[in-house]
Tab-separated table of C-alpha atoms in Angstrom:
chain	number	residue	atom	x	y	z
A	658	UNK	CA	126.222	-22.466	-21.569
A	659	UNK	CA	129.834	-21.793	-21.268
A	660	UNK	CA	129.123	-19.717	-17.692
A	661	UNK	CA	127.112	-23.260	-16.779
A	662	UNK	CA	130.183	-25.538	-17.281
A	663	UNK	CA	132.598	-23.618	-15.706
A	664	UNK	CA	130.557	-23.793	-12.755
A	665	UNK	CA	129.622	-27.726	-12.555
A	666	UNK	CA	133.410	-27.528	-13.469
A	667	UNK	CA	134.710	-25.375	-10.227
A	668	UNK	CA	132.234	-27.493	-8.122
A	669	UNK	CA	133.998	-30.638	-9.374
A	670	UNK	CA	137.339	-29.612	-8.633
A	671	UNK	CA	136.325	-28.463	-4.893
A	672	UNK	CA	134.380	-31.801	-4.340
A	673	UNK	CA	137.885	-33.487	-5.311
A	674	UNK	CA	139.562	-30.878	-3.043
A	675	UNK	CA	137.576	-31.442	-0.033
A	676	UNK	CA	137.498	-35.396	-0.788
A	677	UNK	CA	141.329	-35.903	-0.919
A	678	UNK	CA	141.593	-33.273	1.875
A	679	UNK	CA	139.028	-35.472	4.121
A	680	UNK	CA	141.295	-38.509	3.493
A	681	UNK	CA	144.571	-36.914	4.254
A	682	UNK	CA	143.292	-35.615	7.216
A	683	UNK	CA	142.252	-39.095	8.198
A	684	UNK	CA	138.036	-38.329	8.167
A	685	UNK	CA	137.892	-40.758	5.924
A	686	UNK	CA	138.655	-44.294	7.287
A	687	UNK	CA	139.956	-47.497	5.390
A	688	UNK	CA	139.808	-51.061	6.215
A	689	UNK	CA	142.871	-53.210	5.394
A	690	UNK	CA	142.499	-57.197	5.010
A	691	UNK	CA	145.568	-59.002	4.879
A	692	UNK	CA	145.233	-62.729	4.006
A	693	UNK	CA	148.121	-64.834	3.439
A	694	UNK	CA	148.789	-68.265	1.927
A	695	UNK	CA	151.545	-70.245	3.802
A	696	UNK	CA	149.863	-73.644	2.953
A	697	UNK	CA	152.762	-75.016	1.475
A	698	UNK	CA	154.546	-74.655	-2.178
A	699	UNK	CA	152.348	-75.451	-5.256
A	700	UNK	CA	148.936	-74.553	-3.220
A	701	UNK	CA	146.859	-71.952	-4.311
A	702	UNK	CA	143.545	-70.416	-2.281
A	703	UNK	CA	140.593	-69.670	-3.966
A	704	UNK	CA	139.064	-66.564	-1.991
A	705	UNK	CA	135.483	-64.687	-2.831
A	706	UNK	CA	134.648	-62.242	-0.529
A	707	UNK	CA	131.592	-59.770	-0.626
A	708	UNK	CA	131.258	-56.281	1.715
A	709	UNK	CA	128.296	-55.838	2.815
A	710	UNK	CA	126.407	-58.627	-0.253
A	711	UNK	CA	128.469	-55.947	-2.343
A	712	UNK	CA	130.948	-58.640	-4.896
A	713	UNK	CA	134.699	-57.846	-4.181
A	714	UNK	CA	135.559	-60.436	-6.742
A	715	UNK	CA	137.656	-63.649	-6.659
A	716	UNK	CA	141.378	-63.948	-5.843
A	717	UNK	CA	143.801	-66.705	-6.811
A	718	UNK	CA	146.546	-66.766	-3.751
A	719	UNK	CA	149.589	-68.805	-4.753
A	720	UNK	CA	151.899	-69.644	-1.316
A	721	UNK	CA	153.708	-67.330	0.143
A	722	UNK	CA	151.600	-64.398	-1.223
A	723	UNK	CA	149.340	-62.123	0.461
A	724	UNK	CA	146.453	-60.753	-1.010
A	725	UNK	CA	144.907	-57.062	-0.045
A	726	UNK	CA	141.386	-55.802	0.466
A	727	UNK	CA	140.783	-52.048	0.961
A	728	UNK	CA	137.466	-50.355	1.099
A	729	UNK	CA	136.153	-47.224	3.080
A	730	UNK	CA	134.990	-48.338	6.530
A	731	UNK	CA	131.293	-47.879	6.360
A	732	UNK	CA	128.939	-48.619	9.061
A	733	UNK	CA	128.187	-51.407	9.797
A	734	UNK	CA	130.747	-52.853	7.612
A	735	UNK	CA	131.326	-57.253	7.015
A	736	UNK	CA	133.535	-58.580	5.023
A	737	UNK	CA	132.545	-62.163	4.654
A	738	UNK	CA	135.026	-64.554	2.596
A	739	UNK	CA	134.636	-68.217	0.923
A	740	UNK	CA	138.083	-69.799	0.972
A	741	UNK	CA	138.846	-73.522	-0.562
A	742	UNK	CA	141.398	-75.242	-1.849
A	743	UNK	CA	140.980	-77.070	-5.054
A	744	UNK	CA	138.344	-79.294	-4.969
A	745	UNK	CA	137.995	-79.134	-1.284
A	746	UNK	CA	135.227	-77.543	0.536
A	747	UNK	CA	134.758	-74.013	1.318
A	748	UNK	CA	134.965	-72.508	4.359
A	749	UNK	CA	132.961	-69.891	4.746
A	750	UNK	CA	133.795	-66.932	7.604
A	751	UNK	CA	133.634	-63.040	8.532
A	752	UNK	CA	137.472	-61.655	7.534
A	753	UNK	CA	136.196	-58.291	8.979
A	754	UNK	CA	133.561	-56.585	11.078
A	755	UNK	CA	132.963	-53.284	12.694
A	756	UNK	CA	133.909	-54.760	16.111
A	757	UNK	CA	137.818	-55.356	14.696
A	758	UNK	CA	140.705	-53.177	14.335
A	759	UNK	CA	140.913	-51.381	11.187
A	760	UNK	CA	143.066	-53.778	10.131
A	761	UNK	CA	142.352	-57.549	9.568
A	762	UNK	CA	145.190	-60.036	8.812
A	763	UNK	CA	144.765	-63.919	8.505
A	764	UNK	CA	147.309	-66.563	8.140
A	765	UNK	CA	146.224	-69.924	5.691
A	766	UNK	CA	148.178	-72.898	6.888
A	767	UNK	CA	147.557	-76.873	7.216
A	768	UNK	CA	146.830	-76.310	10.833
A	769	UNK	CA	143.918	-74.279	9.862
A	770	UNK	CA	142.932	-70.505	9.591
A	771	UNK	CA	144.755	-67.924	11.743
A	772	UNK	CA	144.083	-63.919	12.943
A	773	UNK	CA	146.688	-61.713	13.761
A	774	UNK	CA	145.424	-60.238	17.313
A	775	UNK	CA	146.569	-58.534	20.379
A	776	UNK	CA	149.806	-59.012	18.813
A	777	UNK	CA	149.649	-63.056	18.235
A	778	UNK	CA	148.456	-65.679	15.680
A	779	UNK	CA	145.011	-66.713	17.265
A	780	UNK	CA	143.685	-69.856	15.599
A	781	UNK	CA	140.537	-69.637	14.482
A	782	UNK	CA	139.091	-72.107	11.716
A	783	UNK	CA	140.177	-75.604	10.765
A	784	UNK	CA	139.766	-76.411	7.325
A	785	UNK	CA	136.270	-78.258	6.384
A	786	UNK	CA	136.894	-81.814	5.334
């Protein structure tokens, strides 16, 4: 028994090895979604968002915060999002696909729903009435 778990125990440690070596060495891809509440003072954004029907939970974004999703870039990967206000609407919309950057950032305002691309803020969305 004792030759059996030092075994399963070495095997362990070089799965970890190899794992945090395959990250570090950048085989291992992440997504990054940025999304940022500049709606105004005293507005907070309700966001759910789910990868792939996986949950990802709900956020709370109070202004002038940004809140971060990370997750291993898996193919295909979607992020789709529900963002409202309180007791508005939600508007429903894909924060990230495979055909994007590995990096995603939106921009909340009262003009409506903006993407960071090509180096500009690229409206996108207006808010659902």
């Amino acid at each position: 028994m004792n030759g059996t778990f030092l075994m399963r125990f070495q095997a362990f440690i070089l799965i970890v090895l190899i794992t945090s070596q395959c990250a570090s060495a950048g085989l291992i891809k992440y997504v990054h979604v940025h999304m940022t509440n500049n709606l105004g003072d005293g507005t907070i954004i309700n966001l759910h968002c789910l990868r792939n029907s996986e949950e990802m939970g709900h956020q709370q974004i109070p202004y002038n915060w940004t809140c971060l999703w990370k997750t291993k870039q898996i193919d295909p990967l979607t992020l789709l999002c529900d963002a409202n206000l309180q007791g508005a609407k939600e508007l429903q919309f894909v924060a990230y696909n495979k055909s994007m950057d590995s990096t995603s950032d939106w921009k909340f305002t009262q003009q409506g729903v903006f993407q960071y691309d090509n180096g500009e803020w690229k409206f996108r969305y207006t808010w659902p009435h």
